[in-house]
PDB file of C-alpha atoms in Angstrom:
ATOM      1  CA  MET U   1     -29.423-264.776 -10.990  1.00 92.00           C
ATOM      2  CA  ILE U   2     -30.308-261.627 -13.563  1.00 95.00           C
ATOM      3  CA  ARG U   3     -30.263-258.273 -12.849  1.00 96.00           C
ATOM      4  CA  ILE U   4     -33.393-256.219 -14.173  1.00 97.00           C
ATOM      5  CA  ASN U   5     -32.979-252.608 -13.908  1.00 95.00           C
ATOM      6  CA  GLY U   6     -30.436-252.981 -11.375  1.00 94.00           C
ATOM      7  CA  GLU U   7     -31.889-255.142  -9.098  1.00 95.00           C
ATOM      8  CA  ASP U   8     -30.870-259.012  -8.940  1.00 97.00           C
ATOM      9  CA  THR U   9     -34.005-260.972  -9.673  1.00 94.00           C
ATOM     10  CA  ALA U  10     -34.412-264.754  -9.844  1.00 93.00           C
ATOM     11  CA  ALA U  11     -35.836-264.987 -13.096  1.00 92.00           C
ATOM     12  CA  ASP U  12     -33.193-267.055 -14.767  1.00 92.00           C
ATOM     13  CA  GLY U  13     -34.770-269.652 -17.335  1.00 94.00           C
ATOM     14  CA  MET U  14     -37.903-267.373 -17.414  1.00 96.00           C
ATOM     15  CA  LYS U  15     -39.308-266.114 -20.739  1.00 97.00           C
ATOM     16  CA  LEU U  16     -39.446-262.481 -21.212  1.00 97.00           C
ATOM     17  CA  THR U  17     -43.379-262.324 -21.957  1.00 97.00           C
ATOM     18  CA  GLU U  18     -43.844-264.240 -18.742  1.00 96.00           C
ATOM     19  CA  TRP U  19     -41.698-261.988 -16.455  1.00 96.00           C
ATOM     20  CA  LEU U  20     -43.493-258.770 -18.611  1.00 97.00           C
ATOM     21  CA  SER U  21     -47.081-260.116 -17.631  1.00 96.00           C
ATOM     22  CA  SER U  22     -46.022-261.194 -13.881  1.00 96.00           C
ATOM     23  CA  GLN U  23     -45.103-257.424 -13.520  1.00 95.00           C
ATOM     24  CA  GLY U  24     -48.490-256.397 -14.763  1.00 96.00           C
ATOM     25  CA  LEU U  25     -46.229-254.810 -17.971  1.00 96.00           C
ATOM     26  CA  ASP U  26     -48.121-254.465 -21.148  1.00 97.00           C
ATOM     27  CA  GLU U  27     -45.246-255.786 -23.865  1.00 96.00           C
ATOM     28  CA  LYS U  28     -46.733-253.027 -26.420  1.00 97.00           C
ATOM     29  CA  ARG U  29     -45.509-250.248 -24.134  1.00 98.00           C
ATOM     30  CA  VAL U  30     -42.274-251.412 -23.263  1.00 98.00           C
ATOM     31  CA  ALA U  31     -38.473-251.373 -24.729  1.00 98.00           C
ATOM     32  CA  VAL U  32     -36.417-253.950 -23.375  1.00 98.00           C
ATOM     33  CA  MET U  33     -32.410-254.173 -23.450  1.00 97.00           C
ATOM     34  CA  ILE U  34     -30.726-257.195 -22.592  1.00 97.00           C
ATOM     35  CA  ASN U  35     -26.897-256.898 -22.177  1.00 96.00           C
ATOM     36  CA  GLY U  36     -26.950-253.687 -23.894  1.00 92.00           C
ATOM     37  CA  SER U  37     -28.708-254.844 -26.989  1.00 94.00           C
ATOM     38  CA  ILE U  38     -32.494-253.914 -27.946  1.00 96.00           C
ATOM     39  CA  VAL U  39     -34.896-256.896 -27.864  1.00 97.00           C
ATOM     40  CA  THR U  40     -36.920-256.497 -31.081  1.00 95.00           C
ATOM     41  CA  LYS U  41     -40.584-256.897 -30.782  1.00 93.00           C
ATOM     42  CA  ASP U  42     -40.777-260.127 -32.654  1.00 93.00           C
ATOM     43  CA  SER U  43     -38.307-261.629 -30.618  1.00 95.00           C
ATOM     44  CA  TYR U  44     -40.094-261.397 -27.261  1.00 96.00           C
ATOM     45  CA  GLU U  45     -41.774-264.605 -27.379  1.00 95.00           C
ATOM     46  CA  SER U  46     -38.824-266.603 -27.975  1.00 97.00           C
ATOM     47  CA  THR U  47     -36.156-264.553 -25.315  1.00 97.00           C
ATOM     48  CA  VAL U  48     -35.457-266.259 -22.532  1.00 97.00           C
ATOM     49  CA  PHE U  49     -33.387-264.912 -19.420  1.00 97.00           C
ATOM     50  CA  GLN U  50     -30.131-266.694 -18.810  1.00 96.00           C
ATOM     51  CA  ASP U  51     -28.022-266.393 -15.634  1.00 96.00           C
ATOM     52  CA  GLY U  52     -25.764-263.303 -15.486  1.00 96.00           C
ATOM     53  CA  ASP U  53     -28.017-261.117 -18.099  1.00 97.00           C
ATOM     54  CA  GLU U  54     -28.156-257.586 -17.434  1.00 97.00           C
ATOM     55  CA  ALA U  55     -31.720-256.438 -18.479  1.00 97.00           C
ATOM     56  CA  ASP U  56     -33.339-253.098 -18.581  1.00 97.00           C
ATOM     57  CA  ILE U  57     -37.208-252.642 -19.023  1.00 97.00           C
ATOM     58  CA  ILE U  58     -38.246-249.198 -20.062  1.00 97.00           C
ATOM     59  CA  GLY U  59     -41.889-248.782 -19.673  1.00 97.00           C
ATOM     60  CA  PHE U  60     -43.799-246.031 -21.545  1.00 98.00           C
ATOM     61  CA  VAL U  61     -46.772-243.926 -20.334  1.00 98.00           C
ATOM     62  CA  GLY U  62     -48.658-241.654 -22.863  1.00 98.00           C
ATOM     63  CA  GLY U  63     -48.295-238.027 -23.286  1.00 97.00           C
ATOM     64  CA  GLY U  64     -46.211-235.874 -25.121  1.00 96.00           C
TER      65      GLY U  64
ATOM     66  CA  MET B   1     -33.614-210.186 -42.305  1.00 85.00           C
ATOM     67  CA  ILE B   2     -30.873-211.402 -39.985  1.00 94.00           C
ATOM     68  CA  THR B   3     -27.820-213.398 -41.721  1.00 96.00           C
ATOM     69  CA  ARG B   4     -26.418-216.673 -40.751  1.00 97.00           C
ATOM     70  CA  GLU B   5     -23.344-214.726 -39.603  1.00 97.00           C
ATOM     71  CA  GLN B   6     -25.260-212.553 -37.415  1.00 97.00           C
ATOM     72  CA  PHE B   7     -27.256-215.596 -35.939  1.00 98.00           C
ATOM     73  CA  GLY B   8     -24.112-217.371 -35.133  1.00 98.00           C
ATOM     74  CA  GLU B   9     -22.384-214.404 -33.327  1.00 98.00           C
ATOM     75  CA  ALA B  10     -25.453-214.125 -31.337  1.00 97.00           C
ATOM     76  CA  VAL B  11     -25.694-217.843 -30.163  1.00 98.00           C
ATOM     77  CA  ASP B  12     -21.912-217.911 -29.141  1.00 98.00           C
ATOM     78  CA  SER B  13     -22.176-214.459 -27.381  1.00 97.00           C
ATOM     79  CA  ARG B  14     -21.791-215.492 -23.976  1.00 96.00           C
ATOM     80  CA  SER B  15     -19.860-218.664 -24.508  1.00 96.00           C
ATOM     81  CA  ARG B  16     -16.225-219.180 -24.142  1.00 96.00           C
ATOM     82  CA  GLU B  17     -16.243-221.835 -26.539  1.00 93.00           C
ATOM     83  CA  PRO B  18     -17.889-221.602 -29.725  1.00 95.00           C
ATOM     84  CA  ILE B  19     -21.235-223.355 -29.706  1.00 97.00           C
ATOM     85  CA  PHE B  20     -22.922-222.354 -33.180  1.00 98.00           C
ATOM     86  CA  GLU B  21     -20.287-224.246 -35.521  1.00 98.00           C
ATOM     87  CA  LYS B  22     -20.610-227.490 -33.593  1.00 98.00           C
ATOM     88  CA  MET B  23     -24.346-227.210 -33.774  1.00 98.00           C
ATOM     89  CA  GLN B  24     -24.150-226.599 -37.395  1.00 98.00           C
ATOM     90  CA  LYS B  25     -22.785-229.880 -38.044  1.00 98.00           C
ATOM     91  CA  VAL B  26     -25.702-231.876 -36.707  1.00 98.00           C
ATOM     92  CA  ARG B  27     -28.729-233.229 -38.093  1.00 98.00           C
ATOM     93  CA  VAL B  28     -31.310-234.362 -35.517  1.00 99.00           C
ATOM     94  CA  GLY B  29     -34.378-236.492 -35.948  1.00 99.00           C
ATOM     95  CA  ILE B  30     -37.622-235.766 -34.175  1.00 99.00           C
ATOM     96  CA  ALA B  31     -40.489-238.191 -34.310  1.00 98.00           C
ATOM     97  CA  GLY B  32     -43.760-236.694 -33.521  1.00 98.00           C
ATOM     98  CA  LEU B  33     -44.567-232.753 -33.428  1.00 98.00           C
ATOM     99  CA  GLY B  34     -46.649-232.376 -30.648  1.00 98.00           C
ATOM    100  CA  GLY B  35     -45.880-230.917 -26.944  1.00 98.00           C
ATOM    101  CA  LEU B  36     -42.490-232.630 -26.878  1.00 98.00           C
ATOM    102  CA  GLY B  37     -41.379-232.579 -30.314  1.00 98.00           C
ATOM    103  CA  SER B  38     -42.717-228.761 -31.383  1.00 98.00           C
ATOM    104  CA  ASN B  39     -40.801-227.305 -28.189  1.00 98.00           C
ATOM    105  CA  ILE B  40     -37.668-229.423 -28.829  1.00 99.00           C
ATOM    106  CA  ALA B  41     -37.160-228.489 -32.443  1.00 99.00           C
ATOM    107  CA  ALA B  42     -37.777-224.606 -31.430  1.00 98.00           C
ATOM    108  CA  ALA B  43     -34.925-225.278 -28.441  1.00 98.00           C
ATOM    109  CA  LEU B  44     -32.629-226.899 -30.944  1.00 98.00           C
ATOM    110  CA  VAL B  45     -32.861-224.213 -33.702  1.00 98.00           C
ATOM    111  CA  ARG B  46     -32.295-221.463 -30.953  1.00 98.00           C
ATOM    112  CA  SER B  47     -29.130-223.070 -30.172  1.00 98.00           C
ATOM    113  CA  GLY B  48     -28.037-223.203 -33.742  1.00 98.00           C
ATOM    114  CA  ILE B  49     -28.762-226.599 -35.000  1.00 98.00           C
ATOM    115  CA  GLY B  50     -27.857-227.305 -38.412  1.00 98.00           C
ATOM    116  CA  ALA B  51     -30.542-229.689 -39.698  1.00 98.00           C
ATOM    117  CA  LEU B  52     -33.723-231.192 -38.534  1.00 99.00           C
ATOM    118  CA  THR B  53     -35.770-234.071 -39.976  1.00 99.00           C
ATOM    119  CA  LEU B  54     -39.220-233.624 -38.423  1.00 99.00           C
ATOM    120  CA  ALA B  55     -42.129-236.277 -38.931  1.00 98.00           C
ATOM    121  CA  ASP B  56     -45.874-235.859 -37.791  1.00 98.00           C
ATOM    122  CA  HIS B  57     -49.052-237.056 -39.547  1.00 98.00           C
ATOM    123  CA  ASP B  58     -51.264-234.486 -37.732  1.00 98.00           C
ATOM    124  CA  THR B  59     -52.783-231.019 -38.271  1.00 98.00           C
ATOM    125  CA  VAL B  60     -52.907-228.495 -35.489  1.00 98.00           C
ATOM    126  CA  GLU B  61     -56.078-228.335 -33.458  1.00 98.00           C
ATOM    127  CA  LEU B  62     -57.275-226.006 -31.049  1.00 98.00           C
ATOM    128  CA  SER B  63     -56.657-228.548 -28.227  1.00 97.00           C
ATOM    129  CA  ASN B  64     -52.869-228.342 -29.285  1.00 98.00           C
ATOM    130  CA  ILE B  65     -52.609-224.616 -28.069  1.00 98.00           C
ATOM    131  CA  ASN B  66     -52.360-225.438 -24.326  1.00 97.00           C
ATOM    132  CA  ARG B  67     -48.713-226.997 -24.610  1.00 98.00           C
ATOM    133  CA  GLN B  68     -47.437-226.891 -28.468  1.00 98.00           C
ATOM    134  CA  LEU B  69     -45.516-224.467 -30.183  1.00 98.00           C
ATOM    135  CA  TYR B  70     -48.354-223.461 -32.488  1.00 98.00           C
ATOM    136  CA  THR B  71     -50.788-220.632 -32.301  1.00 98.00           C
ATOM    137  CA  PRO B  72     -54.571-220.551 -33.132  1.00 98.00           C
ATOM    138  CA  ALA B  73     -53.466-219.062 -36.635  1.00 98.00           C
ATOM    139  CA  ASP B  74     -52.235-222.316 -37.141  1.00 98.00           C
ATOM    140  CA  ILE B  75     -55.194-224.335 -36.399  1.00 98.00           C
ATOM    141  CA  GLY B  76     -55.886-226.622 -39.482  1.00 98.00           C
ATOM    142  CA  MET B  77     -52.094-226.466 -40.743  1.00 98.00           C
ATOM    143  CA  LYS B  78     -50.070-229.449 -41.127  1.00 98.00           C
ATOM    144  CA  LYS B  79     -48.029-229.421 -38.011  1.00 98.00           C
ATOM    145  CA  THR B  80     -44.983-230.003 -40.464  1.00 98.00           C
ATOM    146  CA  ASP B  81     -45.640-226.864 -42.088  1.00 98.00           C
ATOM    147  CA  ALA B  82     -46.791-224.800 -39.435  1.00 98.00           C
ATOM    148  CA  VAL B  83     -43.523-225.847 -37.400  1.00 98.00           C
ATOM    149  CA  ARG B  84     -41.352-225.281 -40.573  1.00 98.00           C
ATOM    150  CA  LYS B  85     -42.845-221.616 -40.539  1.00 98.00           C
ATOM    151  CA  ILE B  86     -42.074-220.972 -36.904  1.00 98.00           C
ATOM    152  CA  LEU B  87     -38.655-222.501 -37.094  1.00 98.00           C
ATOM    153  CA  CYS B  88     -37.844-220.441 -40.270  1.00 97.00           C
ATOM    154  CA  GLY B  89     -38.800-217.228 -38.319  1.00 97.00           C
ATOM    155  CA  ILE B  90     -36.473-218.214 -35.566  1.00 97.00           C
ATOM    156  CA  SER B  91     -33.296-218.718 -37.279  1.00 96.00           C
ATOM    157  CA  PRO B  92     -32.077-218.456 -41.125  1.00 95.00           C
ATOM    158  CA  CYS B  93     -29.480-221.342 -40.612  1.00 95.00           C
ATOM    159  CA  CYS B  94     -31.377-224.503 -40.019  1.00 98.00           C
ATOM    160  CA  GLU B  95     -32.307-226.770 -42.851  1.00 98.00           C
ATOM    161  CA  ILE B  96     -35.350-228.309 -42.118  1.00 98.00           C
ATOM    162  CA  ASP B  97     -36.873-231.467 -43.750  1.00 98.00           C
ATOM    163  CA  THR B  98     -40.412-232.324 -43.067  1.00 98.00           C
ATOM    164  CA  HIS B  99     -42.424-235.654 -43.880  1.00 98.00           C
ATOM    165  CA  PHE B 100     -46.404-235.385 -43.460  1.00 98.00           C
ATOM    166  CA  ILE B 101     -46.506-239.084 -42.420  1.00 98.00           C
ATOM    167  CA  ARG B 102     -47.231-241.335 -39.731  1.00 98.00           C
ATOM    168  CA  VAL B 103     -44.251-242.870 -38.510  1.00 98.00           C
ATOM    169  CA  THR B 104     -44.174-246.719 -38.325  1.00 98.00           C
ATOM    170  CA  ALA B 105     -41.843-249.601 -37.808  1.00 96.00           C
ATOM    171  CA  GLU B 106     -41.681-249.916 -41.365  1.00 97.00           C
ATOM    172  CA  ASN B 107     -40.753-246.525 -42.322  1.00 98.00           C
ATOM    173  CA  ALA B 108     -38.811-245.045 -39.296  1.00 98.00           C
ATOM    174  CA  VAL B 109     -35.575-246.071 -40.763  1.00 97.00           C
ATOM    175  CA  SER B 110     -35.798-244.526 -44.255  1.00 98.00           C
ATOM    176  CA  LEU B 111     -37.135-241.463 -42.477  1.00 98.00           C
ATOM    177  CA  PHE B 112     -34.533-241.006 -40.007  1.00 98.00           C
ATOM    178  CA  GLY B 113     -31.284-243.224 -41.131  1.00 97.00           C
ATOM    179  CA  ASN B 114     -29.319-240.050 -42.013  1.00 97.00           C
ATOM    180  CA  CYS B 115     -29.695-238.515 -38.519  1.00 98.00           C
ATOM    181  CA  ASP B 116     -26.925-238.022 -36.235  1.00 98.00           C
ATOM    182  CA  MET B 117     -29.333-238.322 -33.369  1.00 98.00           C
ATOM    183  CA  ILE B 118     -33.007-239.264 -33.082  1.00 98.00           C
ATOM    184  CA  ILE B 119     -35.774-238.295 -30.639  1.00 99.00           C
ATOM    185  CA  GLU B 120     -38.841-239.852 -29.642  1.00 98.00           C
ATOM    186  CA  ALA B 121     -41.681-237.273 -29.103  1.00 98.00           C
ATOM    187  CA  PHE B 122     -44.847-239.193 -29.820  1.00 98.00           C
ATOM    188  CA  ASP B 123     -47.911-238.895 -27.621  1.00 97.00           C
ATOM    189  CA  GLY B 124     -48.995-242.551 -27.319  1.00 97.00           C
ATOM    190  CA  ALA B 125     -47.098-245.106 -25.026  1.00 98.00           C
ATOM    191  CA  GLU B 126     -47.397-247.912 -27.752  1.00 98.00           C
ATOM    192  CA  ASP B 127     -45.941-245.680 -30.365  1.00 98.00           C
ATOM    193  CA  LYS B 128     -42.823-244.632 -28.167  1.00 98.00           C
ATOM    194  CA  ALA B 129     -42.286-248.131 -27.413  1.00 98.00           C
ATOM    195  CA  MET B 130     -42.480-249.111 -31.093  1.00 97.00           C
ATOM    196  CA  PHE B 131     -40.131-246.271 -32.036  1.00 98.00           C
ATOM    197  CA  ILE B 132     -37.555-246.968 -29.507  1.00 98.00           C
ATOM    198  CA  SER B 133     -37.411-250.633 -30.038  1.00 97.00           C
ATOM    199  CA  THR B 134     -37.277-250.260 -34.036  1.00 97.00           C
ATOM    200  CA  ILE B 135     -34.716-247.257 -34.163  1.00 97.00           C
ATOM    201  CA  MET B 136     -32.434-249.015 -31.400  1.00 96.00           C
ATOM    202  CA  SER B 137     -32.524-252.176 -33.443  1.00 96.00           C
ATOM    203  CA  GLU B 138     -32.266-251.297 -37.022  1.00 96.00           C
ATOM    204  CA  ILE B 139     -29.955-247.851 -36.767  1.00 95.00           C
ATOM    205  CA  ASN B 140     -26.608-248.622 -35.153  1.00 92.00           C
ATOM    206  CA  ASP B 141     -24.576-246.226 -32.859  1.00 91.00           C
ATOM    207  CA  VAL B 142     -26.760-243.274 -33.201  1.00 96.00           C
ATOM    208  CA  PRO B 143     -27.780-241.707 -29.716  1.00 98.00           C
ATOM    209  CA  VAL B 144     -31.528-241.930 -28.936  1.00 98.00           C
ATOM    210  CA  ILE B 145     -33.562-239.746 -26.565  1.00 98.00           C
ATOM    211  CA  SER B 146     -37.062-240.410 -25.492  1.00 98.00           C
ATOM    212  CA  GLY B 147     -39.793-238.790 -23.435  1.00 98.00           C
ATOM    213  CA  SER B 148     -42.205-240.641 -21.000  1.00 98.00           C
ATOM    214  CA  GLY B 149     -44.099-239.218 -17.871  1.00 98.00           C
ATOM    215  CA  MET B 150     -44.993-235.569 -18.192  1.00 98.00           C
ATOM    216  CA  ALA B 151     -48.642-235.459 -17.931  1.00 98.00           C
ATOM    217  CA  GLY B 152     -50.648-233.741 -14.974  1.00 97.00           C
ATOM    218  CA  PHE B 153     -49.366-231.021 -12.690  1.00 97.00           C
ATOM    219  CA  GLY B 154     -47.179-232.657 -10.355  1.00 97.00           C
ATOM    220  CA  LYS B 155     -43.785-231.680  -9.064  1.00 98.00           C
ATOM    221  CA  ALA B 156     -41.510-230.345 -11.875  1.00 98.00           C
ATOM    222  CA  ASN B 157     -38.397-231.860 -10.013  1.00 98.00           C
ATOM    223  CA  ASP B 158     -39.824-235.397 -10.486  1.00 98.00           C
ATOM    224  CA  ILE B 159     -38.934-235.182 -14.326  1.00 98.00           C
ATOM    225  CA  VAL B 160     -35.302-236.329 -14.889  1.00 98.00           C
ATOM    226  CA  THR B 161     -32.821-237.576 -17.343  1.00 98.00           C
ATOM    227  CA  ARG B 162     -31.925-241.018 -17.066  1.00 98.00           C
ATOM    228  CA  GLN B 163     -29.290-242.744 -19.203  1.00 97.00           C
ATOM    229  CA  ILE B 164     -29.903-246.040 -20.105  1.00 95.00           C
ATOM    230  CA  GLY B 165     -26.957-248.243 -21.658  1.00 92.00           C
ATOM    231  CA  LYS B 166     -24.788-246.321 -23.947  1.00 93.00           C
ATOM    232  CA  ARG B 167     -27.447-245.056 -26.541  1.00 96.00           C
ATOM    233  CA  LEU B 168     -30.389-244.278 -24.813  1.00 97.00           C
ATOM    234  CA  THR B 169     -31.455-241.374 -22.776  1.00 98.00           C
ATOM    235  CA  VAL B 170     -35.227-241.362 -21.474  1.00 98.00           C
ATOM    236  CA  CYS B 171     -36.630-238.132 -19.821  1.00 98.00           C
ATOM    237  CA  GLY B 172     -39.905-237.815 -17.679  1.00 98.00           C
ATOM    238  CA  ASP B 173     -41.189-238.857 -14.386  1.00 98.00           C
ATOM    239  CA  GLY B 174     -41.609-242.109 -15.946  1.00 97.00           C
ATOM    240  CA  VAL B 175     -45.275-242.754 -14.375  1.00 97.00           C
ATOM    241  CA  THR B 176     -47.624-239.832 -15.178  1.00 97.00           C
ATOM    242  CA  ASP B 177     -49.804-241.132 -18.083  1.00 97.00           C
ATOM    243  CA  VAL B 178     -52.116-238.603 -19.622  1.00 96.00           C
ATOM    244  CA  ALA B 179     -54.641-241.512 -19.397  1.00 96.00           C
ATOM    245  CA  ASP B 180     -54.744-241.024 -15.547  1.00 95.00           C
ATOM    246  CA  GLY B 181     -57.020-237.827 -16.641  1.00 96.00           C
ATOM    247  CA  ASP B 182     -55.010-235.100 -15.366  1.00 97.00           C
ATOM    248  CA  GLY B 183     -54.217-233.591 -18.468  1.00 97.00           C
ATOM    249  CA  LEU B 184     -51.217-232.175 -20.123  1.00 97.00           C
ATOM    250  CA  THR B 185     -49.985-228.722 -19.040  1.00 97.00           C
ATOM    251  CA  ALA B 186     -47.873-226.764 -20.665  1.00 98.00           C
ATOM    252  CA  ALA B 187     -44.876-226.091 -18.276  1.00 98.00           C
ATOM    253  CA  ARG B 188     -44.475-229.766 -17.452  1.00 98.00           C
ATOM    254  CA  VAL B 189     -44.519-230.803 -20.781  1.00 98.00           C
ATOM    255  CA  MET B 190     -42.095-228.076 -21.789  1.00 98.00           C
ATOM    256  CA  ILE B 191     -39.720-229.277 -18.711  1.00 98.00           C
ATOM    257  CA  CYS B 192     -39.815-232.623 -20.125  1.00 98.00           C
ATOM    258  CA  ALA B 193     -38.831-231.068 -23.748  1.00 98.00           C
ATOM    259  CA  GLY B 194     -36.300-228.808 -22.180  1.00 98.00           C
ATOM    260  CA  HIS B 195     -34.800-232.195 -20.241  1.00 98.00           C
ATOM    261  CA  MET B 196     -34.724-233.881 -23.824  1.00 98.00           C
ATOM    262  CA  ALA B 197     -33.154-230.858 -25.916  1.00 99.00           C
ATOM    263  CA  SER B 198     -30.721-230.111 -23.256  1.00 98.00           C
ATOM    264  CA  ARG B 199     -29.709-233.647 -23.482  1.00 98.00           C
ATOM    265  CA  ALA B 200     -29.256-233.379 -27.113  1.00 98.00           C
ATOM    266  CA  VAL B 201     -27.179-230.178 -26.896  1.00 98.00           C
ATOM    267  CA  GLU B 202     -24.902-231.634 -24.378  1.00 98.00           C
ATOM    268  CA  MET B 203     -24.066-234.481 -26.329  1.00 98.00           C
ATOM    269  CA  ILE B 204     -23.356-232.341 -29.297  1.00 98.00           C
ATOM    270  CA  LEU B 205     -21.192-229.854 -27.501  1.00 98.00           C
ATOM    271  CA  LYS B 206     -19.219-232.896 -25.522  1.00 97.00           C
ATOM    272  CA  GLY B 207     -18.522-234.166 -28.893  1.00 97.00           C
ATOM    273  CA  GLU B 208     -20.137-237.272 -28.096  1.00 95.00           C
ATOM    274  CA  VAL B 209     -22.287-237.286 -31.440  1.00 93.00           C
TER     275      VAL B 209
END
């Protein structure tokens, strides 16, 4: 089990990019933190959720 | 012309603890000088911030006047020049470095690497995500504040300040996108800018920077 944005989620072993598209999230419009560290954009493809991970997915919308 | 001393006394005038000298020690970087960035800069300068690093690649347009700090007399000016003029008119004691340049993943660190705190104030969602991902991975320890979700004319109280992890604060309602077509209104944009500037001042005065 991993925690994403504070909620337990059965996404162990899932690729970050797969999870983002399963949620309808555009990877160009998010920032991702796993266990307190930011995931760089060029590591999205190779990032796989591991049991016990705590992830924050910050979605951005336009306007400013 | 008011002096540094007069300005500092005025900043501190109703506070038990001195504010001005704490604010003077800090350099804040602001990426983007639109509705968020220009209003955040003004709020920080009024509170006595010591130094700002400001970057934007746009010139002031008529369509900015509905929510940004500028006036019609500024139309056609680089936002970096217009904001400098306005900020220097508010305070005699803020060192202002401006960069008329598009902020990218490649130049973000060289632009903002010397800042004590960095504020993301772009208009575009992809620019926001790029900047936060870059700054948080390539610059260590410095607090980062971002704004997301202040479009339209919905409830003011939907705009909140959220702390994510140790370093990142995100302000906004998180959902209202300017692409939804309800426009951007000064009050709501300024509320979000106010949340962001307020978080910056809070961290500075609590000694967290």
